[in-house]
Coordinates of C-alpha atoms in Angstrom, one line a residue:
M1 CA 7.0 14.8 26.6
S2 CA 5.0 14.0 23.5
A3 CA 5.3 15.9 20.2
P4 CA 2.2 17.7 18.9
T5 CA -0.1 15.5 16.8
L6 CA -0.1 16.8 13.2
P7 CA -2.7 16.2 10.5
R8 CA -1.8 13.2 8.3
D9 CA -1.2 15.3 5.1
L10 CA 1.4 17.5 6.9
R11 CA 3.5 14.6 8.1
T12 CA 6.8 13.7 6.4
P13 CA 7.2 10.3 4.6
D14 CA 9.6 9.2 7.4
R15 CA 7.2 10.1 10.1
L16 CA 4.4 8.2 8.3
Q17 CA 6.6 5.2 8.0
Q18 CA 7.3 5.3 11.7
E19 CA 3.5 5.4 12.3
R20 CA 3.0 2.3 10.1
E21 CA 5.7 0.5 12.0
A22 CA 4.1 1.5 15.3
V23 CA 0.8 -0.1 14.2
E24 CA 2.5 -3.3 13.1
R25 CA 4.4 -3.6 16.4
L26 CA 1.2 -3.0 18.3
L27 CA -0.6 -5.8 16.4
A28 CA 2.3 -8.1 17.0
T29 CA 2.3 -7.7 20.8
G30 CA -0.6 -10.2 21.3
I31 CA -2.8 -7.8 23.2
F32 CA -5.6 -8.5 20.8
E33 CA -5.2 -12.2 20.8
R34 CA -8.5 -12.8 22.6
S35 CA -10.2 -10.0 20.9
P36 CA -9.6 -10.4 17.1
N37 CA -12.3 -7.8 16.3
L38 CA -10.2 -5.1 18.0
A39 CA -7.2 -6.0 15.8
V40 CA -9.5 -5.9 12.7
F41 CA -10.9 -2.5 13.8
L42 CA -7.5 -1.0 14.4
R43 CA -6.0 -2.3 11.1
Y44 CA -9.0 -1.0 9.2
V45 CA -9.0 2.5 10.5
C46 CA -5.2 2.8 10.2
S47 CA -5.2 1.5 6.6
R48 CA -7.8 4.1 5.7
Y49 CA -5.7 6.8 7.4
F50 CA -2.5 5.8 5.6
E51 CA -4.3 5.8 2.3
G52 CA -5.5 9.3 2.9
R53 CA -9.1 8.1 3.2
Q54 CA -9.8 9.0 6.9
D55 CA -12.9 10.9 5.7
E56 CA -14.4 7.5 5.0
L57 CA -14.1 6.4 8.7
R58 CA -17.8 6.5 9.4
E59 CA -19.7 4.2 11.7
Y60 CA -21.5 2.5 8.7
N61 CA -18.3 1.8 6.8
I62 CA -16.5 0.3 9.8
A63 CA -19.5 -1.9 10.6
V64 CA -19.9 -3.3 7.1
E65 CA -16.3 -3.2 5.7
A66 CA -14.4 -4.2 8.8
L67 CA -16.8 -5.9 11.2
G68 CA -18.8 -7.9 8.7
R69 CA -22.2 -6.4 9.3
P70 CA -24.7 -6.7 6.4
A71 CA -25.3 -3.8 3.9
N72 CA -28.6 -3.0 5.7
F73 CA -26.7 -2.2 8.9
D74 CA -28.6 0.3 11.1
Q75 CA -26.3 2.2 13.6
K76 CA -29.4 3.3 15.6
R77 CA -30.2 -0.4 16.4
D78 CA -26.7 -1.9 16.4
A79 CA -24.0 -0.2 18.5
I80 CA -21.2 -2.7 17.5
V81 CA -18.9 0.1 16.3
R82 CA -19.2 2.3 19.3
V83 CA -18.8 -0.7 21.6
E84 CA -15.7 -2.0 19.9
A85 CA -14.2 1.5 19.6
H86 CA -14.7 1.9 23.4
R87 CA -13.0 -1.4 24.0
L88 CA -10.1 -0.5 21.7
R89 CA -9.5 2.8 23.4
K90 CA -9.4 1.1 26.8
R91 CA -7.1 -1.6 25.5
L92 CA -4.7 1.0 24.1
Q93 CA -4.7 3.0 27.3
Q94 CA -3.9 -0.1 29.3
Y95 CA -1.0 -1.2 27.0
Y96 CA 0.7 2.2 26.9
A97 CA 0.3 2.6 30.7
G98 CA 2.1 -0.7 31.1
K99 CA 4.3 -2.7 28.7
G100 CA 4.1 -0.1 26.0
A101 CA 5.1 2.8 28.2
E102 CA 8.5 3.2 26.4
E103 CA 7.2 2.9 22.9
P104 CA 8.5 5.7 20.7
V105 CA 5.2 6.2 19.0
R106 CA 1.8 5.8 20.7
V107 CA -1.4 5.0 18.7
D108 CA -4.6 6.6 19.9
I109 CA -8.2 6.5 18.8
P110 CA -9.6 9.8 20.4
A111 CA -13.1 9.9 21.7
G112 CA -15.6 11.3 19.2
S113 CA -13.6 10.1 16.2
Y114 CA -12.5 6.9 14.5
A115 CA -9.4 8.3 12.8
P116 CA -6.2 7.3 14.6
Q117 CA -3.7 9.8 16.1
F118 CA 0.0 9.2 16.7
H119 CA 2.0 10.7 19.5
F120 CA 5.8 10.7 19.3
R121 CA 7.9 10.6 22.5
E122 CA 10.6 13.2 22.6
P123 CA 13.3 13.8 25.2
A124 CA 12.5 16.4 27.9
V125 CA 14.2 19.8 27.5
P126 CA 14.7 22.7 29.9
S127 CA 11.5 24.7 30.4
E128 CA 13.1 27.9 29.1
V129 CA 14.3 26.2 25.9
A130 CA 11.0 24.5 25.5
A131 CA 9.3 27.9 25.5
I132 CA 11.6 29.1 22.8
E133 CA 10.9 25.9 20.7
E134 CA 7.1 26.3 21.2
A135 CA 7.2 29.9 20.1
A136 CA 9.2 29.1 16.9
V137 CA 6.9 26.2 16.0
V138 CA 3.8 28.4 16.3
E139 CA 5.3 30.8 13.7
E140 CA 6.2 28.0 11.2
P141 CA 4.3 25.2 9.5
P142 CA 3.8 22.2 11.8
T143 CA 5.7 19.9 9.4
V144 CA 9.0 21.2 10.8
E145 CA 10.8 18.6 12.9
I146 CA 13.4 20.2 15.3
P147 CA 16.4 18.0 16.2
P148 CA 16.6 17.3 19.9
I149 CA 18.2 20.2 21.8
V150 CA 21.1 19.3 24.1
P151 CA 20.8 21.1 27.4
A152 CA 23.6 23.6 27.9
P153 CA 26.2 22.7 30.6
A154 CA 25.7 23.9 34.1
A155 CA 26.2 27.7 34.4
P156 CA 28.7 29.1 36.9
P157 CA 27.4 30.5 40.2
E158 CA 25.3 33.7 40.2
P159 CA 25.0 35.8 38.3
R160 CA 23.8 33.1 35.8
S161 CA 24.5 33.7 32.2
R162 CA 21.7 33.7 29.6
W163 CA 24.2 33.2 26.7
P164 CA 23.7 29.4 26.3
Y165 CA 20.0 29.9 25.7
V166 CA 20.6 32.8 23.2
V167 CA 22.9 30.5 21.3
L168 CA 20.4 27.7 21.3
A169 CA 17.7 30.1 20.1
L170 CA 19.9 31.2 17.2
V171 CA 20.7 27.5 16.3
L172 CA 17.0 26.7 16.3
V173 CA 16.1 29.7 14.0
L174 CA 18.9 28.7 11.6
A175 CA 17.8 25.0 11.5
V176 CA 14.1 26.0 10.8
G177 CA 15.1 28.4 8.1
A178 CA 17.3 25.9 6.4
Y179 CA 14.5 23.3 6.5
L180 CA 11.9 25.6 5.0
L181 CA 14.3 26.8 2.3
R182 CA 14.9 23.3 1.2
G183 CA 11.2 22.4 1.3
R184 CA 10.2 25.4 -0.7
Q185 CA 12.6 24.8 -3.6
A186 CA 10.6 24.4 -6.8
A187 CA 10.6 21.0 -8.5
P188 CA 12.8 21.0 -11.7
S189 CA 10.8 21.4 -14.9
D190 CA 13.2 19.5 -17.1
A191 CA 15.7 16.7 -16.9
S192 CA 18.5 19.1 -17.6
D193 CA 17.9 20.7 -14.2
Q194 CA 18.3 17.4 -12.3
P195 CA 21.5 15.8 -11.2
V196 CA 21.7 12.5 -13.0
P197 CA 23.6 9.7 -11.3
A198 CA 26.0 7.6 -13.2
A199 CA 24.6 4.4 -14.7
A200 CA 26.7 2.3 -12.3
D201 CA 24.8 3.8 -9.4
L202 CA 21.3 2.5 -10.3
S203 CA 19.9 -1.1 -10.4
E204 CA 16.4 -0.3 -9.1
V205 CA 14.3 2.8 -10.0
R206 CA 10.9 3.8 -8.7
I207 CA 9.6 7.1 -10.0
M208 CA 6.3 8.8 -9.1
A209 CA 5.6 10.7 -12.3
G210 CA 4.5 14.3 -11.9
S211 CA 5.3 14.3 -8.2
T212 CA 7.4 16.9 -6.4
A213 CA 7.8 14.6 -3.3
A214 CA 11.4 13.8 -2.5
R215 CA 10.5 10.4 -1.1
Y216 CA 7.5 8.2 -0.6
V217 CA 7.4 4.9 1.2
G218 CA 4.8 2.5 -0.2
R219 CA 2.7 0.0 1.8
D220 CA 5.0 -2.7 0.6
G221 CA 8.0 -0.8 2.0
N222 CA 9.4 0.2 -1.4
V223 CA 10.8 3.7 -1.6
W224 CA 9.6 5.9 -4.5
A225 CA 11.4 9.1 -5.7
G226 CA 9.7 12.1 -7.1
D227 CA 9.6 12.9 -10.9
R228 CA 13.0 12.9 -12.6
Y229 CA 15.0 12.0 -15.8
F230 CA 12.1 13.4 -17.9
T231 CA 12.1 15.7 -21.0
G232 CA 8.8 17.3 -22.1
G233 CA 5.3 16.9 -21.0
T234 CA 3.7 18.5 -17.9
A235 CA 3.3 17.5 -14.3
E236 CA -0.4 17.0 -13.4
S237 CA -2.4 15.9 -10.4
V238 CA -5.9 15.2 -9.3
P239 CA -7.6 15.6 -5.9
P240 CA -7.4 12.5 -3.5
R241 CA -9.8 9.7 -4.3
P242 CA -9.9 5.9 -3.9
I243 CA -8.1 4.0 -6.6
Q244 CA -9.2 0.4 -7.0
R245 CA -6.9 -2.6 -6.8
T246 CA -4.1 -0.9 -5.0
L247 CA -3.1 -0.1 -1.4
D248 CA -1.1 2.9 -2.6
S249 CA -3.6 5.3 -4.2
A250 CA -1.0 8.1 -3.9
L251 CA 1.0 6.6 -6.7
Y252 CA -1.9 7.3 -9.1
L253 CA -2.9 10.8 -8.1
T254 CA 0.0 12.5 -10.0
R255 CA 1.1 11.9 -13.6
R256 CA 3.3 13.2 -16.4
Q257 CA 1.2 14.0 -19.4
G258 CA 1.9 15.1 -23.0
H259 CA 4.6 14.0 -25.5
F260 CA 7.5 13.2 -23.2
K261 CA 10.5 11.0 -22.6
Y262 CA 12.3 9.5 -19.7
D263 CA 16.1 8.9 -20.0
I264 CA 16.9 6.6 -17.1
P265 CA 20.5 5.6 -16.3
L266 CA 21.0 1.9 -15.4
K267 CA 23.7 -0.6 -14.7
A268 CA 24.2 -3.1 -17.4
G269 CA 21.9 -6.0 -17.0
N270 CA 18.4 -7.5 -17.5
Y271 CA 15.4 -5.7 -16.0
E272 CA 11.7 -5.9 -15.5
L273 CA 9.9 -2.7 -16.3
R274 CA 6.5 -2.0 -14.7
L275 CA 4.5 1.0 -16.0
H276 CA 1.6 2.1 -13.6
F277 CA -1.5 3.7 -15.0
A278 CA -4.9 4.8 -13.6
E279 CA -7.3 6.9 -15.8
T280 CA -8.4 9.7 -13.5
I281 CA -9.5 12.3 -16.1
F282 CA -11.8 10.4 -18.5
G283 CA -14.5 7.9 -17.7
E284 CA -17.6 7.8 -15.6
N285 CA -17.6 10.2 -12.7
N286 CA -14.4 11.8 -13.8
V287 CA -14.0 15.4 -14.8
A288 CA -13.8 14.9 -18.6
G289 CA -16.5 12.3 -18.8
G290 CA -16.2 10.0 -21.9
G291 CA -14.9 6.5 -21.6
E292 CA -13.2 4.0 -23.8
S293 CA -11.3 5.6 -26.8
S294 CA -11.0 9.0 -25.0
R295 CA -7.2 8.6 -24.8
I296 CA -5.1 6.4 -27.1
F297 CA -1.3 6.5 -27.3
S298 CA 1.9 4.5 -27.7
V299 CA 5.0 3.7 -25.6
R300 CA 8.5 2.8 -26.8
A301 CA 11.6 1.7 -25.0
N302 CA 15.0 2.3 -26.7
D303 CA 12.9 2.7 -29.9
E304 CA 11.2 -0.7 -29.6
R305 CA 7.5 -0.8 -29.3
L306 CA 6.0 -1.6 -25.9
L307 CA 2.4 -0.4 -26.3
H308 CA 0.7 0.6 -29.6
F309 CA -2.6 2.3 -30.1
W310 CA -3.2 1.6 -26.4
D311 CA -6.3 2.7 -24.4
A312 CA -5.4 2.8 -20.6
L313 CA -9.1 3.0 -19.5
A314 CA -10.2 0.0 -21.7
D315 CA -7.2 -2.1 -20.6
A316 CA -8.0 -1.5 -16.9
G317 CA -11.7 -2.1 -17.3
G318 CA -12.7 1.2 -16.0
P319 CA -11.6 4.6 -14.6
N320 CA -9.8 5.1 -11.3
V321 CA -8.5 1.5 -11.5
A322 CA -4.8 0.8 -10.9
N323 CA -3.4 -1.0 -13.9
I324 CA 0.2 -2.3 -14.3
K325 CA 1.8 -3.3 -17.6
V326 CA 4.8 -5.7 -17.1
F327 CA 7.7 -5.9 -19.6
P328 CA 10.6 -8.4 -19.0
N329 CA 14.0 -8.4 -20.8
V330 CA 14.4 -4.6 -20.7
K331 CA 18.0 -3.4 -21.0
P332 CA 19.7 0.0 -21.1
G333 CA 21.0 1.1 -24.5
T334 CA 24.7 1.2 -25.4
D335 CA 24.9 4.6 -23.7
G336 CA 23.8 3.0 -20.4
V337 CA 20.4 4.7 -20.5
L338 CA 16.9 3.3 -20.8
H339 CA 15.0 5.7 -23.1
L340 CA 11.2 5.6 -22.7
E341 CA 9.0 7.6 -25.0
F342 CA 5.3 8.3 -24.5
R343 CA 3.9 9.3 -27.9
P344 CA 0.4 10.6 -29.0
T345 CA -1.3 8.3 -31.4
L346 CA -4.8 9.3 -32.2
K347 CA -6.2 11.8 -29.6
E348 CA -5.6 13.2 -26.2
E349 CA -2.2 13.2 -24.5
P350 CA -0.3 10.1 -23.2
F351 CA 0.3 9.8 -19.5
V352 CA 2.0 7.7 -16.9
N353 CA 1.6 7.6 -13.1
A354 CA 4.6 5.7 -12.0
I355 CA 7.6 3.9 -13.4
E356 CA 9.2 0.9 -11.7
I357 CA 12.4 -0.8 -12.9
V358 CA 13.8 -3.8 -10.9
P359 CA 16.3 -6.6 -11.7
G360 CA 14.6 -9.2 -13.9
L361 CA 14.8 -12.8 -14.9
R362 CA 15.8 -13.9 -18.4
D363 CA 12.7 -14.3 -20.6
R364 CA 10.4 -14.5 -17.6
M365 CA 8.5 -12.3 -15.2
R366 CA 9.5 -12.2 -11.5
P367 CA 7.2 -14.3 -9.2
V368 CA 4.2 -12.7 -7.7
R369 CA 3.3 -13.6 -4.1
I370 CA 0.4 -12.0 -2.4
L371 CA -0.6 -12.5 1.3
A372 CA -4.0 -11.5 2.5
R373 CA -2.8 -9.1 5.1
A374 CA -2.2 -5.3 5.3
A375 CA 1.7 -5.4 5.4
A376 CA 4.4 -7.1 3.3
Y377 CA 6.1 -10.2 4.8
T378 CA 9.3 -12.2 4.3
D379 CA 8.8 -15.9 5.0
K380 CA 11.2 -18.3 6.6
Q381 CA 12.6 -19.3 3.2
G382 CA 13.5 -15.7 2.5
Q383 CA 10.7 -15.3 -0.1
E384 CA 8.9 -11.9 -0.1
W385 CA 5.1 -11.7 0.0
S386 CA 3.5 -8.4 -0.8
A387 CA 0.6 -6.9 1.2
D388 CA -2.8 -7.6 -0.1
H389 CA -3.5 -5.8 -3.4
Y390 CA -5.0 -6.3 -6.9
Y391 CA -8.3 -7.2 -5.3
T392 CA -11.9 -6.0 -5.7
G393 CA -14.5 -6.9 -3.0
G394 CA -14.4 -9.0 0.1
Q395 CA -13.1 -8.3 3.6
L396 CA -9.7 -8.6 5.1
V397 CA -9.5 -10.3 8.6
Q398 CA -6.7 -11.2 10.9
R399 CA -6.6 -14.6 12.7
T400 CA -4.6 -15.7 15.6
D401 CA -5.0 -19.4 16.0
E402 CA -2.1 -21.7 15.1
V403 CA -2.5 -23.8 12.0
S404 CA -1.2 -27.3 11.9
G405 CA 1.0 -28.3 9.0
A406 CA 2.0 -24.7 8.2
R407 CA 5.6 -24.2 7.3
D408 CA 5.1 -20.6 8.1
Q409 CA 2.2 -19.6 10.4
A410 CA 2.0 -16.0 9.0
L411 CA 0.8 -17.3 5.6
Y412 CA -2.4 -18.6 7.2
Q413 CA -3.2 -16.1 10.0
S414 CA -5.0 -13.6 7.8
E415 CA -7.5 -14.1 5.1
R416 CA -9.8 -12.4 2.6
Y417 CA -13.4 -13.6 2.6
G418 CA -16.6 -12.7 0.8
H419 CA -17.3 -12.5 -2.9
F420 CA -14.1 -11.1 -4.4
S421 CA -11.6 -11.2 -7.3
Y422 CA -7.9 -10.6 -7.9
V423 CA -6.7 -9.2 -11.2
I424 CA -2.9 -9.9 -11.4
P425 CA -0.9 -8.3 -14.2
V426 CA 1.5 -10.6 -16.0
V427 CA 3.3 -10.8 -19.3
A428 CA 1.0 -11.8 -22.2
G429 CA 2.2 -14.8 -24.2
S430 CA 3.7 -16.7 -21.2
K431 CA 2.1 -19.6 -19.2
Y432 CA 1.9 -19.5 -15.4
T433 CA 1.6 -21.7 -12.4
A434 CA -0.6 -20.5 -9.5
T435 CA -0.7 -21.9 -6.0
L436 CA -3.7 -21.0 -3.8
H437 CA -3.3 -21.3 0.0
F438 CA -6.3 -22.0 2.3
T439 CA -7.2 -22.9 5.9
E440 CA -10.6 -22.9 7.6
H441 CA -10.6 -20.8 10.8
W442 CA -14.3 -20.1 11.3
F443 CA -16.2 -23.3 10.8
G444 CA -15.8 -26.7 12.6
P445 CA -16.3 -28.2 16.0
G446 CA -15.2 -25.8 18.7
R447 CA -14.7 -23.0 16.2
P448 CA -16.7 -19.7 16.4
G449 CA -19.0 -20.6 13.5
G450 CA -19.7 -24.2 14.6
G451 CA -20.7 -26.7 11.9
G452 CA -18.0 -28.2 9.7
E453 CA -18.2 -30.0 6.4
G454 CA -20.6 -28.2 4.0
S455 CA -20.7 -25.0 6.1
R456 CA -18.6 -23.1 3.5
V457 CA -18.7 -23.9 -0.2
F458 CA -17.5 -21.8 -3.1
D459 CA -16.2 -21.8 -6.7
V460 CA -12.9 -20.4 -8.0
Y461 CA -12.6 -19.2 -11.6
M462 CA -9.5 -18.0 -13.6
N463 CA -10.3 -15.9 -16.7
G464 CA -13.7 -17.7 -16.8
R465 CA -12.3 -21.2 -16.5
V466 CA -13.4 -23.3 -13.5
L467 CA -10.5 -24.1 -11.2
L468 CA -12.4 -25.3 -8.2
E469 CA -16.1 -26.1 -8.1
N470 CA -18.2 -26.6 -4.9
F471 CA -14.9 -26.3 -3.0
D472 CA -15.1 -27.0 0.7
V473 CA -11.9 -26.1 2.6
F474 CA -12.9 -27.9 5.8
Q475 CA -13.7 -31.1 3.9
Q476 CA -10.7 -31.1 1.6
A477 CA -8.2 -30.3 4.4
G478 CA -9.7 -32.8 6.8
G479 CA -10.8 -30.3 9.4
A480 CA -10.3 -26.7 10.7
L481 CA -7.0 -25.1 11.2
K482 CA -5.2 -27.3 8.7
T483 CA -3.3 -26.1 5.7
L484 CA -4.5 -26.8 2.1
E485 CA -2.8 -25.9 -1.1
R486 CA -4.1 -26.2 -4.7
T487 CA -1.7 -25.7 -7.6
F488 CA -2.7 -25.0 -11.2
R489 CA -0.3 -25.1 -14.2
N490 CA -0.4 -24.0 -17.8
L491 CA -2.6 -20.9 -17.0
H492 CA -2.8 -18.4 -19.9
P493 CA -3.5 -14.7 -19.3
N494 CA -6.2 -12.8 -21.1
A495 CA -5.5 -10.5 -24.0
Q496 CA -4.7 -7.6 -21.6
G497 CA -2.0 -9.7 -19.9
K498 CA -4.0 -10.4 -16.7
L499 CA -4.9 -13.5 -14.6
V500 CA -8.3 -12.8 -13.2
F501 CA -9.2 -15.0 -10.2
Q502 CA -12.8 -14.9 -9.0
F503 CA -13.9 -16.4 -5.7
V504 CA -17.7 -16.9 -5.9
P505 CA -19.7 -18.0 -2.8
V506 CA -22.1 -21.1 -3.1
R507 CA -22.8 -21.5 0.6
N508 CA -21.5 -18.8 3.0
Y509 CA -18.5 -16.8 1.9
A510 CA -15.5 -17.7 -0.2
L511 CA -12.0 -17.3 1.4
F512 CA -8.3 -17.6 0.7
N513 CA -5.1 -16.8 2.5
A514 CA -2.4 -16.3 -0.1
I515 CA -1.5 -16.8 -3.7
S516 CA 1.7 -17.2 -5.7
V517 CA 2.1 -16.9 -9.4
V518 CA 5.2 -18.2 -11.2
D519 CA 6.1 -17.6 -14.9
E520 CA 6.6 -21.0 -16.7
G521 CA 8.0 -19.3 -19.8
R522 CA 6.6 -19.5 -23.3

């Protein structure tokens, strides 16, 4: 039988991760190969669901943001969303009635809604035990996940004993009680309340500041822990909202605020530190109003200055914008601990949303590789490509045609198109090499858009400098479905430590498939 379908915000991180994996398996089956719009539709509604933005799944948003309809789209005259939703529901029903019958998680788009639902297959249990389980679940929050119950061995001949079911009921009650007790434990208010692993135990650390969650799995597959290793400050949060330039808005909805420290145990070695910020209190449309200069503070690591008289909102370029500051060559102190201090400078309290510490390269930042698709990917050379992020504007679309000359097809079978930009955080003072990957799927003889040379022309800028002018992928690659790379060296970040790539249409939409950024050193 199928487990009850629970609201997204009541699901555990593990169950949400299983749902993400179910979507990726479904997209990889090839059932949408001849209907790419259905794949785009499914990926769009699922991405909004996983971001906690299912309230945005309205007909207009899907038409414009997913299916490429213009901004003046009129749902009364154009039924594209309803038609595609009907086709998608039918395709899902056919798949799960056939090849996908044994899938552990079934994806569904119920009639009358565009928000996905996920149904988990569970082993059948005796009807009497199922009745006990159903009664217990009704009394407790729906987040409780009961381990599968093993049917009792066959009872002796009449009269039949009821004791096996009584025992099972008692086990069930004890399991539920233990789960709820663990889930209701209050989050520690100070680092002294938290078990601190030895330094030798940690080489990667990811902390969601201010969060009481035990575990969160990001869109890139990285696992984040709740708040820990802190002294001072207070845990704060804001209501769910879109955060620009990230696929993981949840990382920026909680924060630690005030005058506080993190004392993080680490193995000896060289690390790259990434501090995550998004100003969700000050700025336009935020609760405190104001803007630049509303909050200014400093950050130190092992008593060395990282940020001084720093304005998070100004550095990001606006409120509710994900902003990452990258620091290479970070090491634990002689005590095996990295001491981070967030100190008030002028006015208002410092804050941080998340802290990420990963093994680093000497005097250089780790390479950044971004693939225009909704999930992370490891290529055939073992290189990791993150899911699409750091962007503003444009549309993401999945392609299925094979591309000639590609060392790895997955690098060219999804793209971002439109008028868009990428703001990639790097280390100020270094120089960088960026490689952009392109292929033309839409235009050309025999392609959906027809035409060919001159059908798509656009410019690419980096921090205002022209990289590509009147660029025509079809013409430069020698046709459609052919790979094209353009590499640029000696790129300097702006004063905020960012490489800002702008893709500006000249004729039709700009596009790109992937980008890699490598630190050349100083």
